[in-house]
mmCIF file with all atom_site columns, C-alpha atoms in Angstrom:
data_model
loop_
_atom_site.group_PDB
_atom_site.id
_atom_site.type_symbol
_atom_site.label_atom_id
_atom_site.label_alt_id
_atom_site.label_comp_id
_atom_site.label_asym_id
_atom_site.label_entity_id
_atom_site.label_seq_id
_atom_site.pdbx_PDB_ins_code
_atom_site.Cartn_x
_atom_site.Cartn_y
_atom_site.Cartn_z
_atom_site.occupancy
_atom_site.B_iso_or_equiv
_atom_site.pdbx_formal_charge
_atom_site.auth_seq_id
_atom_site.auth_comp_id
_atom_site.auth_asym_id
_atom_site.auth_atom_id
_atom_site.pdbx_PDB_model_num
ATOM 1   C CA . GLY A 1 1   ? 5.745   -14.219 -16.280 1.00 79.00 ? 1   GLY A CA 1
ATOM 2   C CA . GLN A 1 2   ? 3.588   -14.173 -13.218 1.00 88.00 ? 2   GLN A CA 1
ATOM 3   C CA . ASN A 1 3   ? 0.072   -12.835 -13.476 1.00 92.00 ? 3   ASN A CA 1
ATOM 4   C CA . ILE A 1 4   ? -3.037  -12.343 -11.372 1.00 97.00 ? 4   ILE A CA 1
ATOM 5   C CA . ASP A 1 5   ? -6.320  -11.515 -13.127 1.00 97.00 ? 5   ASP A CA 1
ATOM 6   C CA . GLN A 1 6   ? -9.447  -10.176 -11.495 1.00 98.00 ? 6   GLN A CA 1
ATOM 7   C CA . PRO A 1 7   ? -12.281 -7.995  -12.829 1.00 97.00 ? 7   PRO A CA 1
ATOM 8   C CA . THR A 1 8   ? -11.705 -4.273  -12.595 1.00 97.00 ? 8   THR A CA 1
ATOM 9   C CA . GLU A 1 9   ? -15.144 -3.384  -11.291 1.00 97.00 ? 9   GLU A CA 1
ATOM 10  C CA . MET A 1 10  ? -18.381 -5.090  -10.254 1.00 98.00 ? 10  MET A CA 1
ATOM 11  C CA . THR A 1 11  ? -21.751 -3.793  -9.162  1.00 98.00 ? 11  THR A CA 1
ATOM 12  C CA . ALA A 1 12  ? -24.209 -5.576  -6.910  1.00 98.00 ? 12  ALA A CA 1
ATOM 13  C CA . THR A 1 13  ? -27.359 -4.835  -4.933  1.00 97.00 ? 13  THR A CA 1
ATOM 14  C CA . GLU A 1 14  ? -27.673 -4.531  -1.187  1.00 98.00 ? 14  GLU A CA 1
ATOM 15  C CA . GLY A 1 15  ? -28.792 -7.812  0.330   1.00 98.00 ? 15  GLY A CA 1
ATOM 16  C CA . ALA A 1 16  ? -27.664 -9.874  -2.674  1.00 98.00 ? 16  ALA A CA 1
ATOM 17  C CA . ILE A 1 17  ? -24.698 -12.214 -3.208  1.00 98.00 ? 17  ILE A CA 1
ATOM 18  C CA . VAL A 1 18  ? -21.624 -11.426 -5.292  1.00 98.00 ? 18  VAL A CA 1
ATOM 19  C CA . GLN A 1 19  ? -18.685 -13.579 -6.400  1.00 98.00 ? 19  GLN A CA 1
ATOM 20  C CA . ILE A 1 20  ? -15.341 -11.996 -7.244  1.00 98.00 ? 20  ILE A CA 1
ATOM 21  C CA . ASN A 1 21  ? -13.080 -14.238 -9.288  1.00 98.00 ? 21  ASN A CA 1
ATOM 22  C CA . CYS A 1 22  ? -9.307  -14.377 -9.353  1.00 98.00 ? 22  CYS A CA 1
ATOM 23  C CA . THR A 1 23  ? -7.164  -16.453 -11.706 1.00 98.00 ? 23  THR A CA 1
ATOM 24  C CA . TYR A 1 24  ? -3.439  -16.765 -11.339 1.00 98.00 ? 24  TYR A CA 1
ATOM 25  C CA . GLN A 1 25  ? -0.333  -17.997 -13.099 1.00 96.00 ? 25  GLN A CA 1
ATOM 26  C CA . THR A 1 26  ? 2.657   -18.009 -10.777 1.00 95.00 ? 26  THR A CA 1
ATOM 27  C CA . SER A 1 27  ? 5.972   -19.726 -10.241 1.00 92.00 ? 27  SER A CA 1
ATOM 28  C CA . GLY A 1 28  ? 4.870   -22.083 -7.522  1.00 93.00 ? 28  GLY A CA 1
ATOM 29  C CA . PHE A 1 29  ? 2.157   -21.590 -4.949  1.00 95.00 ? 29  PHE A CA 1
ATOM 30  C CA . ASN A 1 30  ? 2.295   -21.046 -1.199  1.00 93.00 ? 30  ASN A CA 1
ATOM 31  C CA . GLY A 1 31  ? -1.146  -19.646 -0.569  1.00 95.00 ? 31  GLY A CA 1
ATOM 32  C CA . LEU A 1 32  ? -3.690  -17.143 -1.818  1.00 97.00 ? 32  LEU A CA 1
ATOM 33  C CA . PHE A 1 33  ? -4.866  -14.063 0.042   1.00 97.00 ? 33  PHE A CA 1
ATOM 34  C CA . TRP A 1 34  ? -7.855  -11.748 -0.211  1.00 98.00 ? 34  TRP A CA 1
ATOM 35  C CA . TYR A 1 35  ? -7.640  -8.241  1.194   1.00 97.00 ? 35  TYR A CA 1
ATOM 36  C CA . GLN A 1 36  ? -10.321 -5.565  1.445   1.00 97.00 ? 36  GLN A CA 1
ATOM 37  C CA . GLN A 1 37  ? -9.466  -1.902  0.925   1.00 96.00 ? 37  GLN A CA 1
ATOM 38  C CA . HIS A 1 38  ? -11.971 0.874   1.525   1.00 95.00 ? 38  HIS A CA 1
ATOM 39  C CA . ALA A 1 39  ? -11.252 4.143   -0.292  1.00 92.00 ? 39  ALA A CA 1
ATOM 40  C CA . GLY A 1 40  ? -8.550  6.080   1.536   1.00 87.00 ? 40  GLY A CA 1
ATOM 41  C CA . GLU A 1 41  ? -7.918  3.303   4.019   1.00 90.00 ? 41  GLU A CA 1
ATOM 42  C CA . ALA A 1 42  ? -5.423  0.517   4.601   1.00 92.00 ? 42  ALA A CA 1
ATOM 43  C CA . PRO A 1 43  ? -5.911  -2.883  2.963   1.00 94.00 ? 43  PRO A CA 1
ATOM 44  C CA . THR A 1 44  ? -7.076  -5.355  5.597   1.00 95.00 ? 44  THR A CA 1
ATOM 45  C CA . PHE A 1 45  ? -6.763  -9.138  5.557   1.00 95.00 ? 45  PHE A CA 1
ATOM 46  C CA . LEU A 1 46  ? -9.881  -11.143 4.738   1.00 96.00 ? 46  LEU A CA 1
ATOM 47  C CA . SER A 1 47  ? -8.796  -14.706 4.037   1.00 96.00 ? 47  SER A CA 1
ATOM 48  C CA . TYR A 1 48  ? -5.973  -17.122 3.302   1.00 95.00 ? 48  TYR A CA 1
ATOM 49  C CA . ASN A 1 49  ? -6.336  -20.353 1.321   1.00 96.00 ? 49  ASN A CA 1
ATOM 50  C CA . VAL A 1 50  ? -3.548  -22.855 0.832   1.00 96.00 ? 50  VAL A CA 1
ATOM 51  C CA . LEU A 1 51  ? -5.570  -26.048 0.335   1.00 96.00 ? 51  LEU A CA 1
ATOM 52  C CA . ASP A 1 52  ? -8.366  -26.632 -2.156  1.00 97.00 ? 52  ASP A CA 1
ATOM 53  C CA . GLY A 1 53  ? -11.882 -25.974 -1.022  1.00 97.00 ? 53  GLY A CA 1
ATOM 54  C CA . LEU A 1 54  ? -14.070 -23.407 0.632   1.00 97.00 ? 54  LEU A CA 1
ATOM 55  C CA . GLU A 1 55  ? -13.210 -21.405 3.703   1.00 95.00 ? 55  GLU A CA 1
ATOM 56  C CA . GLU A 1 56  ? -16.178 -19.695 5.347   1.00 95.00 ? 56  GLU A CA 1
ATOM 57  C CA . LYS A 1 57  ? -15.930 -16.732 7.673   1.00 93.00 ? 57  LYS A CA 1
ATOM 58  C CA . GLY A 1 58  ? -19.250 -15.146 8.440   1.00 95.00 ? 58  GLY A CA 1
ATOM 59  C CA . ARG A 1 59  ? -20.747 -13.450 5.379   1.00 97.00 ? 59  ARG A CA 1
ATOM 60  C CA . PHE A 1 60  ? -17.487 -13.937 3.445   1.00 97.00 ? 60  PHE A CA 1
ATOM 61  C CA . SER A 1 61  ? -16.223 -17.188 1.935   1.00 98.00 ? 61  SER A CA 1
ATOM 62  C CA . SER A 1 62  ? -13.144 -17.877 -0.169  1.00 98.00 ? 62  SER A CA 1
ATOM 63  C CA . PHE A 1 63  ? -12.661 -20.808 -2.515  1.00 98.00 ? 63  PHE A CA 1
ATOM 64  C CA . LEU A 1 64  ? -9.478  -22.214 -4.034  1.00 98.00 ? 64  LEU A CA 1
ATOM 65  C CA . SER A 1 65  ? -8.732  -24.663 -6.841  1.00 98.00 ? 65  SER A CA 1
ATOM 66  C CA . ARG A 1 66  ? -4.989  -25.056 -7.257  1.00 97.00 ? 66  ARG A CA 1
ATOM 67  C CA . SER A 1 67  ? -5.283  -27.288 -10.299 1.00 96.00 ? 67  SER A CA 1
ATOM 68  C CA . LYS A 1 68  ? -7.257  -24.578 -12.102 1.00 97.00 ? 68  LYS A CA 1
ATOM 69  C CA . GLY A 1 69  ? -5.280  -21.633 -10.750 1.00 97.00 ? 69  GLY A CA 1
ATOM 70  C CA . TYR A 1 70  ? -8.544  -20.138 -9.579  1.00 97.00 ? 70  TYR A CA 1
ATOM 71  C CA . SER A 1 71  ? -10.079 -18.576 -6.519  1.00 98.00 ? 71  SER A CA 1
ATOM 72  C CA . TYR A 1 72  ? -13.194 -16.639 -5.720  1.00 98.00 ? 72  TYR A CA 1
ATOM 73  C CA . LEU A 1 73  ? -14.391 -14.478 -2.877  1.00 98.00 ? 73  LEU A CA 1
ATOM 74  C CA . LEU A 1 74  ? -18.097 -14.834 -2.110  1.00 98.00 ? 74  LEU A CA 1
ATOM 75  C CA . LEU A 1 75  ? -19.892 -12.081 -0.240  1.00 98.00 ? 75  LEU A CA 1
ATOM 76  C CA . LYS A 1 76  ? -23.388 -12.808 1.046   1.00 98.00 ? 76  LYS A CA 1
ATOM 77  C CA . GLU A 1 77  ? -26.122 -10.506 2.380   1.00 98.00 ? 77  GLU A CA 1
ATOM 78  C CA . LEU A 1 78  ? -24.326 -7.521  0.929   1.00 98.00 ? 78  LEU A CA 1
ATOM 79  C CA . GLN A 1 79  ? -24.251 -4.337  2.953   1.00 98.00 ? 79  GLN A CA 1
ATOM 80  C CA . MET A 1 80  ? -23.433 -0.821  1.811   1.00 97.00 ? 80  MET A CA 1
ATOM 81  C CA . LYS A 1 81  ? -20.222 -0.965  3.883   1.00 97.00 ? 81  LYS A CA 1
ATOM 82  C CA . ASP A 1 82  ? -18.995 -3.786  1.611   1.00 98.00 ? 82  ASP A CA 1
ATOM 83  C CA . SER A 1 83  ? -18.351 -1.195  -1.091  1.00 98.00 ? 83  SER A CA 1
ATOM 84  C CA . ALA A 1 84  ? -14.571 -1.397  -1.403  1.00 98.00 ? 84  ALA A CA 1
ATOM 85  C CA . SER A 1 85  ? -11.753 -2.772  -3.517  1.00 97.00 ? 85  SER A CA 1
ATOM 86  C CA . TYR A 1 86  ? -10.919 -6.450  -3.105  1.00 98.00 ? 86  TYR A CA 1
ATOM 87  C CA . LEU A 1 87  ? -7.330  -7.449  -3.720  1.00 98.00 ? 87  LEU A CA 1
ATOM 88  C CA . CYS A 1 88  ? -6.241  -10.977 -4.651  1.00 98.00 ? 88  CYS A CA 1
ATOM 89  C CA . ALA A 1 89  ? -2.615  -11.960 -3.991  1.00 97.00 ? 89  ALA A CA 1
ATOM 90  C CA . VAL A 1 90  ? -0.691  -15.212 -4.427  1.00 96.00 ? 90  VAL A CA 1
ATOM 91  C CA . MET A 1 91  ? 2.481   -16.203 -2.586  1.00 93.00 ? 91  MET A CA 1
ATOM 92  C CA . ASP A 1 92  ? 4.854   -17.811 -5.052  1.00 91.00 ? 92  ASP A CA 1
ATOM 93  C CA . SER A 1 93  ? 7.577   -20.426 -4.525  1.00 90.00 ? 93  SER A CA 1
ATOM 94  C CA . ASN A 1 94  ? 9.970   -17.723 -3.255  1.00 86.00 ? 94  ASN A CA 1
ATOM 95  C CA . TYR A 1 95  ? 7.371   -16.584 -0.718  1.00 85.00 ? 95  TYR A CA 1
ATOM 96  C CA . GLN A 1 96  ? 6.894   -13.347 -2.639  1.00 87.00 ? 96  GLN A CA 1
ATOM 97  C CA . LEU A 1 97  ? 3.388   -11.902 -2.899  1.00 92.00 ? 97  LEU A CA 1
ATOM 98  C CA . ILE A 1 98  ? 2.101   -11.352 -6.438  1.00 94.00 ? 98  ILE A CA 1
ATOM 99  C CA . TRP A 1 99  ? -0.825  -8.941  -6.460  1.00 96.00 ? 99  TRP A CA 1
ATOM 100 C CA . GLY A 1 100 ? -3.807  -8.456  -8.728  1.00 96.00 ? 100 GLY A CA 1
ATOM 101 C CA . ALA A 1 101 ? -4.911  -4.935  -9.611  1.00 96.00 ? 101 ALA A CA 1
ATOM 102 C CA . GLY A 1 102 ? -7.985  -5.239  -7.401  1.00 97.00 ? 102 GLY A CA 1
ATOM 103 C CA . THR A 1 103 ? -11.741 -5.363  -8.020  1.00 98.00 ? 103 THR A CA 1
ATOM 104 C CA . LYS A 1 104 ? -13.760 -2.300  -7.131  1.00 97.00 ? 104 LYS A CA 1
ATOM 105 C CA . LEU A 1 105 ? -17.117 -3.456  -5.775  1.00 98.00 ? 105 LEU A CA 1
ATOM 106 C CA . ILE A 1 106 ? -19.994 -0.978  -5.881  1.00 98.00 ? 106 ILE A CA 1
ATOM 107 C CA . ILE A 1 107 ? -23.069 -1.771  -3.792  1.00 98.00 ? 107 ILE A CA 1
ATOM 108 C CA . LYS A 1 108 ? -26.351 -0.116  -4.791  1.00 96.00 ? 108 LYS A CA 1
ATOM 109 C CA . PRO A 1 109 ? -29.413 0.191   -2.557  1.00 95.00 ? 109 PRO A CA 1
ATOM 110 C CA . GLU B 2 1   ? -6.688  0.959   13.472  1.00 69.00 ? 1   GLU B CA 1
ATOM 111 C CA . THR B 2 2   ? -4.317  -1.646  12.061  1.00 74.00 ? 2   THR B CA 1
ATOM 112 C CA . GLY B 2 3   ? -1.382  -1.034  14.381  1.00 94.00 ? 3   GLY B CA 1
ATOM 113 C CA . VAL B 2 4   ? 0.642   0.514   11.540  1.00 96.00 ? 4   VAL B CA 1
ATOM 114 C CA . THR B 2 5   ? 0.784   4.312   11.424  1.00 96.00 ? 5   THR B CA 1
ATOM 115 C CA . GLN B 2 6   ? 2.007   6.349   8.497   1.00 97.00 ? 6   GLN B CA 1
ATOM 116 C CA . THR B 2 7   ? 2.803   10.046  8.329   1.00 97.00 ? 7   THR B CA 1
ATOM 117 C CA . PRO B 2 8   ? 2.149   12.294  6.576   1.00 97.00 ? 8   PRO B CA 1
ATOM 118 C CA . ARG B 2 9   ? -1.131  11.132  5.094   1.00 96.00 ? 9   ARG B CA 1
ATOM 119 C CA . HIS B 2 10  ? -0.809  13.582  2.244   1.00 96.00 ? 10  HIS B CA 1
ATOM 120 C CA . LEU B 2 11  ? 2.289   15.181  0.725   1.00 95.00 ? 11  LEU B CA 1
ATOM 121 C CA . VAL B 2 12  ? 2.723   17.544  -2.203  1.00 94.00 ? 12  VAL B CA 1
ATOM 122 C CA . MET B 2 13  ? 6.270   18.214  -3.341  1.00 91.00 ? 13  MET B CA 1
ATOM 123 C CA . GLY B 2 14  ? 8.158   19.736  -6.199  1.00 88.00 ? 14  GLY B CA 1
ATOM 124 C CA . MET B 2 15  ? 10.642  17.794  -8.235  1.00 86.00 ? 15  MET B CA 1
ATOM 125 C CA . THR B 2 16  ? 13.586  19.403  -6.470  1.00 85.00 ? 16  THR B CA 1
ATOM 126 C CA . ASN B 2 17  ? 12.342  18.907  -2.911  1.00 87.00 ? 17  ASN B CA 1
ATOM 127 C CA . LYS B 2 18  ? 13.561  16.414  -0.331  1.00 93.00 ? 18  LYS B CA 1
ATOM 128 C CA . LYS B 2 19  ? 11.010  14.842  1.968   1.00 95.00 ? 19  LYS B CA 1
ATOM 129 C CA . SER B 2 20  ? 10.553  11.686  4.022   1.00 97.00 ? 20  SER B CA 1
ATOM 130 C CA . LEU B 2 21  ? 7.680   9.320   4.695   1.00 98.00 ? 21  LEU B CA 1
ATOM 131 C CA . LYS B 2 22  ? 7.496   7.697   8.115   1.00 98.00 ? 22  LYS B CA 1
ATOM 132 C CA . CYS B 2 23  ? 5.989   4.402   9.222   1.00 98.00 ? 23  CYS B CA 1
ATOM 133 C CA . GLU B 2 24  ? 5.663   3.009   12.735  1.00 98.00 ? 24  GLU B CA 1
ATOM 134 C CA . GLN B 2 25  ? 4.262   -0.362  13.730  1.00 97.00 ? 25  GLN B CA 1
ATOM 135 C CA . HIS B 2 26  ? 3.013   -1.251  17.218  1.00 95.00 ? 26  HIS B CA 1
ATOM 136 C CA . LEU B 2 27  ? 2.517   -4.971  16.609  1.00 95.00 ? 27  LEU B CA 1
ATOM 137 C CA . GLY B 2 28  ? 5.917   -6.343  17.575  1.00 94.00 ? 28  GLY B CA 1
ATOM 138 C CA . HIS B 2 29  ? 6.526   -7.564  14.047  1.00 94.00 ? 29  HIS B CA 1
ATOM 139 C CA . ASN B 2 30  ? 10.008  -8.203  12.664  1.00 93.00 ? 30  ASN B CA 1
ATOM 140 C CA . ALA B 2 31  ? 9.515   -7.403  8.968   1.00 94.00 ? 31  ALA B CA 1
ATOM 141 C CA . MET B 2 32  ? 8.470   -4.147  7.311   1.00 95.00 ? 32  MET B CA 1
ATOM 142 C CA . TYR B 2 33  ? 7.673   -3.252  3.714   1.00 96.00 ? 33  TYR B CA 1
ATOM 143 C CA . TRP B 2 34  ? 7.183   -0.303  1.387   1.00 97.00 ? 34  TRP B CA 1
ATOM 144 C CA . TYR B 2 35  ? 4.657   -0.712  -1.416  1.00 97.00 ? 35  TYR B CA 1
ATOM 145 C CA . LYS B 2 36  ? 3.632   1.682   -4.191  1.00 96.00 ? 36  LYS B CA 1
ATOM 146 C CA . GLN B 2 37  ? -0.051  1.703   -5.142  1.00 96.00 ? 37  GLN B CA 1
ATOM 147 C CA . SER B 2 38  ? -1.094  3.394   -8.390  1.00 94.00 ? 38  SER B CA 1
ATOM 148 C CA . ALA B 2 39  ? -4.645  3.553   -9.666  1.00 90.00 ? 39  ALA B CA 1
ATOM 149 C CA . LYS B 2 40  ? -5.838  0.350   -11.310 1.00 87.00 ? 40  LYS B CA 1
ATOM 150 C CA . LYS B 2 41  ? -2.420  -1.292  -10.992 1.00 92.00 ? 41  LYS B CA 1
ATOM 151 C CA . PRO B 2 42  ? -1.229  -4.113  -8.736  1.00 94.00 ? 42  PRO B CA 1
ATOM 152 C CA . LEU B 2 43  ? 0.654   -3.254  -5.587  1.00 94.00 ? 43  LEU B CA 1
ATOM 153 C CA . GLU B 2 44  ? 4.354   -2.864  -6.346  1.00 94.00 ? 44  GLU B CA 1
ATOM 154 C CA . LEU B 2 45  ? 6.772   -4.057  -3.698  1.00 94.00 ? 45  LEU B CA 1
ATOM 155 C CA . MET B 2 46  ? 9.609   -1.541  -3.300  1.00 95.00 ? 46  MET B CA 1
ATOM 156 C CA . PHE B 2 47  ? 11.621  -2.572  -0.239  1.00 95.00 ? 47  PHE B CA 1
ATOM 157 C CA . VAL B 2 48  ? 11.565  -5.279  2.406   1.00 94.00 ? 48  VAL B CA 1
ATOM 158 C CA . TYR B 2 49  ? 13.332  -5.206  5.750   1.00 94.00 ? 49  TYR B CA 1
ATOM 159 C CA . SER B 2 50  ? 13.513  -8.342  7.853   1.00 90.00 ? 50  SER B CA 1
ATOM 160 C CA . LEU B 2 51  ? 15.071  -8.139  11.302  1.00 82.00 ? 51  LEU B CA 1
ATOM 161 C CA . GLU B 2 52  ? 16.134  -4.589  10.407  1.00 80.00 ? 52  GLU B CA 1
ATOM 162 C CA . GLU B 2 53  ? 18.195  -5.686  7.409   1.00 84.00 ? 53  GLU B CA 1
ATOM 163 C CA . ARG B 2 54  ? 17.163  -4.902  3.860   1.00 85.00 ? 54  ARG B CA 1
ATOM 164 C CA . VAL B 2 55  ? 16.479  -8.181  2.115   1.00 82.00 ? 55  VAL B CA 1
ATOM 165 C CA . GLU B 2 56  ? 14.878  -6.990  -1.077  1.00 77.00 ? 56  GLU B CA 1
ATOM 166 C CA . ASN B 2 57  ? 15.078  -4.022  -3.371  1.00 77.00 ? 57  ASN B CA 1
ATOM 167 C CA . ASN B 2 58  ? 12.939  -4.454  -6.448  1.00 75.00 ? 58  ASN B CA 1
ATOM 168 C CA . SER B 2 59  ? 14.971  -2.297  -8.820  1.00 86.00 ? 59  SER B CA 1
ATOM 169 C CA . VAL B 2 60  ? 13.614  0.889   -7.329  1.00 93.00 ? 60  VAL B CA 1
ATOM 170 C CA . PRO B 2 61  ? 15.145  4.159   -8.627  1.00 93.00 ? 61  PRO B CA 1
ATOM 171 C CA . SER B 2 62  ? 17.785  5.643   -6.349  1.00 93.00 ? 62  SER B CA 1
ATOM 172 C CA . ARG B 2 63  ? 15.631  8.738   -5.800  1.00 94.00 ? 63  ARG B CA 1
ATOM 173 C CA . PHE B 2 64  ? 13.831  6.525   -3.250  1.00 96.00 ? 64  PHE B CA 1
ATOM 174 C CA . SER B 2 65  ? 15.986  5.656   -0.244  1.00 95.00 ? 65  SER B CA 1
ATOM 175 C CA . PRO B 2 66  ? 14.701  3.488   2.626   1.00 95.00 ? 66  PRO B CA 1
ATOM 176 C CA . GLU B 2 67  ? 15.875  3.518   6.204   1.00 95.00 ? 67  GLU B CA 1
ATOM 177 C CA . CYS B 2 68  ? 15.010  1.095   9.008   1.00 95.00 ? 68  CYS B CA 1
ATOM 178 C CA . PRO B 2 69  ? 16.583  2.237   12.277  1.00 94.00 ? 69  PRO B CA 1
ATOM 179 C CA . ASN B 2 70  ? 14.808  -0.444  14.354  1.00 93.00 ? 70  ASN B CA 1
ATOM 180 C CA . SER B 2 71  ? 12.130  -3.080  13.976  1.00 91.00 ? 71  SER B CA 1
ATOM 181 C CA . SER B 2 72  ? 9.322   -0.623  14.707  1.00 95.00 ? 72  SER B CA 1
ATOM 182 C CA . HIS B 2 73  ? 10.220  2.233   12.382  1.00 97.00 ? 73  HIS B CA 1
ATOM 183 C CA . LEU B 2 74  ? 10.652  2.561   8.634   1.00 97.00 ? 74  LEU B CA 1
ATOM 184 C CA . PHE B 2 75  ? 11.349  5.630   6.539   1.00 97.00 ? 75  PHE B CA 1
ATOM 185 C CA . LEU B 2 76  ? 11.259  6.354   2.843   1.00 97.00 ? 76  LEU B CA 1
ATOM 186 C CA . HIS B 2 77  ? 13.435  9.299   1.881   1.00 97.00 ? 77  HIS B CA 1
ATOM 187 C CA . LEU B 2 78  ? 12.437  11.074  -1.307  1.00 96.00 ? 78  LEU B CA 1
ATOM 188 C CA . HIS B 2 79  ? 14.524  13.388  -3.490  1.00 93.00 ? 79  HIS B CA 1
ATOM 189 C CA . THR B 2 80  ? 14.327  14.718  -7.037  1.00 93.00 ? 80  THR B CA 1
ATOM 190 C CA . LEU B 2 81  ? 11.156  12.787  -7.725  1.00 93.00 ? 81  LEU B CA 1
ATOM 191 C CA . GLN B 2 82  ? 9.307   12.701  -11.014 1.00 94.00 ? 82  GLN B CA 1
ATOM 192 C CA . PRO B 2 83  ? 5.585   13.323  -11.638 1.00 94.00 ? 83  PRO B CA 1
ATOM 193 C CA . GLU B 2 84  ? 5.109   9.621   -12.399 1.00 94.00 ? 84  GLU B CA 1
ATOM 194 C CA . ASP B 2 85  ? 6.119   8.907   -8.788  1.00 96.00 ? 85  ASP B CA 1
ATOM 195 C CA . SER B 2 86  ? 2.788   10.348  -7.665  1.00 96.00 ? 86  SER B CA 1
ATOM 196 C CA . ALA B 2 87  ? 0.972   7.461   -5.948  1.00 96.00 ? 87  ALA B CA 1
ATOM 197 C CA . LEU B 2 88  ? -0.145  6.063   -2.643  1.00 96.00 ? 88  LEU B CA 1
ATOM 198 C CA . TYR B 2 89  ? 2.794   4.670   -0.674  1.00 98.00 ? 89  TYR B CA 1
ATOM 199 C CA . LEU B 2 90  ? 1.798   1.909   1.707   1.00 97.00 ? 90  LEU B CA 1
ATOM 200 C CA . CYS B 2 91  ? 3.815   0.601   4.604   1.00 98.00 ? 91  CYS B CA 1
ATOM 201 C CA . ALA B 2 92  ? 3.159   -2.893  5.926   1.00 97.00 ? 92  ALA B CA 1
ATOM 202 C CA . SER B 2 93  ? 4.516   -5.186  8.609   1.00 96.00 ? 93  SER B CA 1
ATOM 203 C CA . SER B 2 94  ? 4.449   -8.905  9.270   1.00 94.00 ? 94  SER B CA 1
ATOM 204 C CA . GLN B 2 95  ? 5.855   -11.543 11.553  1.00 91.00 ? 95  GLN B CA 1
ATOM 205 C CA . VAL B 2 96  ? 8.404   -13.609 9.652   1.00 82.00 ? 96  VAL B CA 1
ATOM 206 C CA . SER B 2 97  ? 7.600   -16.726 11.641  1.00 76.00 ? 97  SER B CA 1
ATOM 207 C CA . ASP B 2 98  ? 3.923   -16.495 10.699  1.00 73.00 ? 98  ASP B CA 1
ATOM 208 C CA . ASN B 2 99  ? 3.336   -19.197 8.073   1.00 69.00 ? 99  ASN B CA 1
ATOM 209 C CA . THR B 2 100 ? 0.444   -17.340 6.494   1.00 76.00 ? 100 THR B CA 1
ATOM 210 C CA . GLY B 2 101 ? 2.546   -14.270 5.741   1.00 78.00 ? 101 GLY B CA 1
ATOM 211 C CA . GLU B 2 102 ? -0.355  -11.969 6.580   1.00 91.00 ? 102 GLU B CA 1
ATOM 212 C CA . LEU B 2 103 ? 0.503   -8.311  6.083   1.00 94.00 ? 103 LEU B CA 1
ATOM 213 C CA . PHE B 2 104 ? -0.753  -5.460  8.240   1.00 95.00 ? 104 PHE B CA 1
ATOM 214 C CA . PHE B 2 105 ? -0.926  -2.235  6.257   1.00 96.00 ? 105 PHE B CA 1
ATOM 215 C CA . GLY B 2 106 ? -0.907  1.408   7.207   1.00 96.00 ? 106 GLY B CA 1
ATOM 216 C CA . GLU B 2 107 ? -3.394  3.796   5.597   1.00 94.00 ? 107 GLU B CA 1
ATOM 217 C CA . GLY B 2 108 ? -0.762  5.127   3.242   1.00 95.00 ? 108 GLY B CA 1
ATOM 218 C CA . SER B 2 109 ? 0.856   8.409   2.336   1.00 97.00 ? 109 SER B CA 1
ATOM 219 C CA . ARG B 2 110 ? -0.695  10.027  -0.752  1.00 96.00 ? 110 ARG B CA 1
ATOM 220 C CA . LEU B 2 111 ? 2.180   11.655  -2.665  1.00 96.00 ? 111 LEU B CA 1
ATOM 221 C CA . THR B 2 112 ? 1.733   14.219  -5.408  1.00 95.00 ? 112 THR B CA 1
ATOM 222 C CA . VAL B 2 113 ? 4.797   15.373  -7.332  1.00 94.00 ? 113 VAL B CA 1
ATOM 223 C CA . LEU B 2 114 ? 4.367   18.604  -9.239  1.00 91.00 ? 114 LEU B CA 1
#
């Protein structure tokens, strides 16, 4: 079966760096997405990786290794507003999105 | 503001009620989706409409009935629901020609079935 694994919850300190990991086992691969979802709000797109390597976008970076079935989302200079759930999703060979259960990130002062 | 609006934001209904969830997108997209989000579980895709035609139905119980009258509007009709149907129902849209497949979500309708 298809599966996406990510930690359920993480805690980090304001101003620090945190890495949220995502491992996947899917039927084919057509890209990996990270979405951010604040409590009570809509998930919003953060990043899309289809090739191996690191994609940087401001304080957020996303890394992909297709051979290892692994990605991470790196958040730098953490701010209180970064407290949210981070959803990892993989597009399989049928262009269907397979979702992880999300990682709840708690930022402490 | 994501360009996708869902109403109502909150809904409480009994098991014998009939209600509908509404979604409207202002992005000119040609695909719309219904997802179910339960606590600590992955998003579950329920229905997909592409160019106003239903292209996917992931074995959803018949007590959920979708309707897509045009490319901007999507409904989810609810009847004789069960308490386990309580969840956040998310609507999303995308542009089929967009290679990245990025989804734009609404803020969801929080459904409680008593």
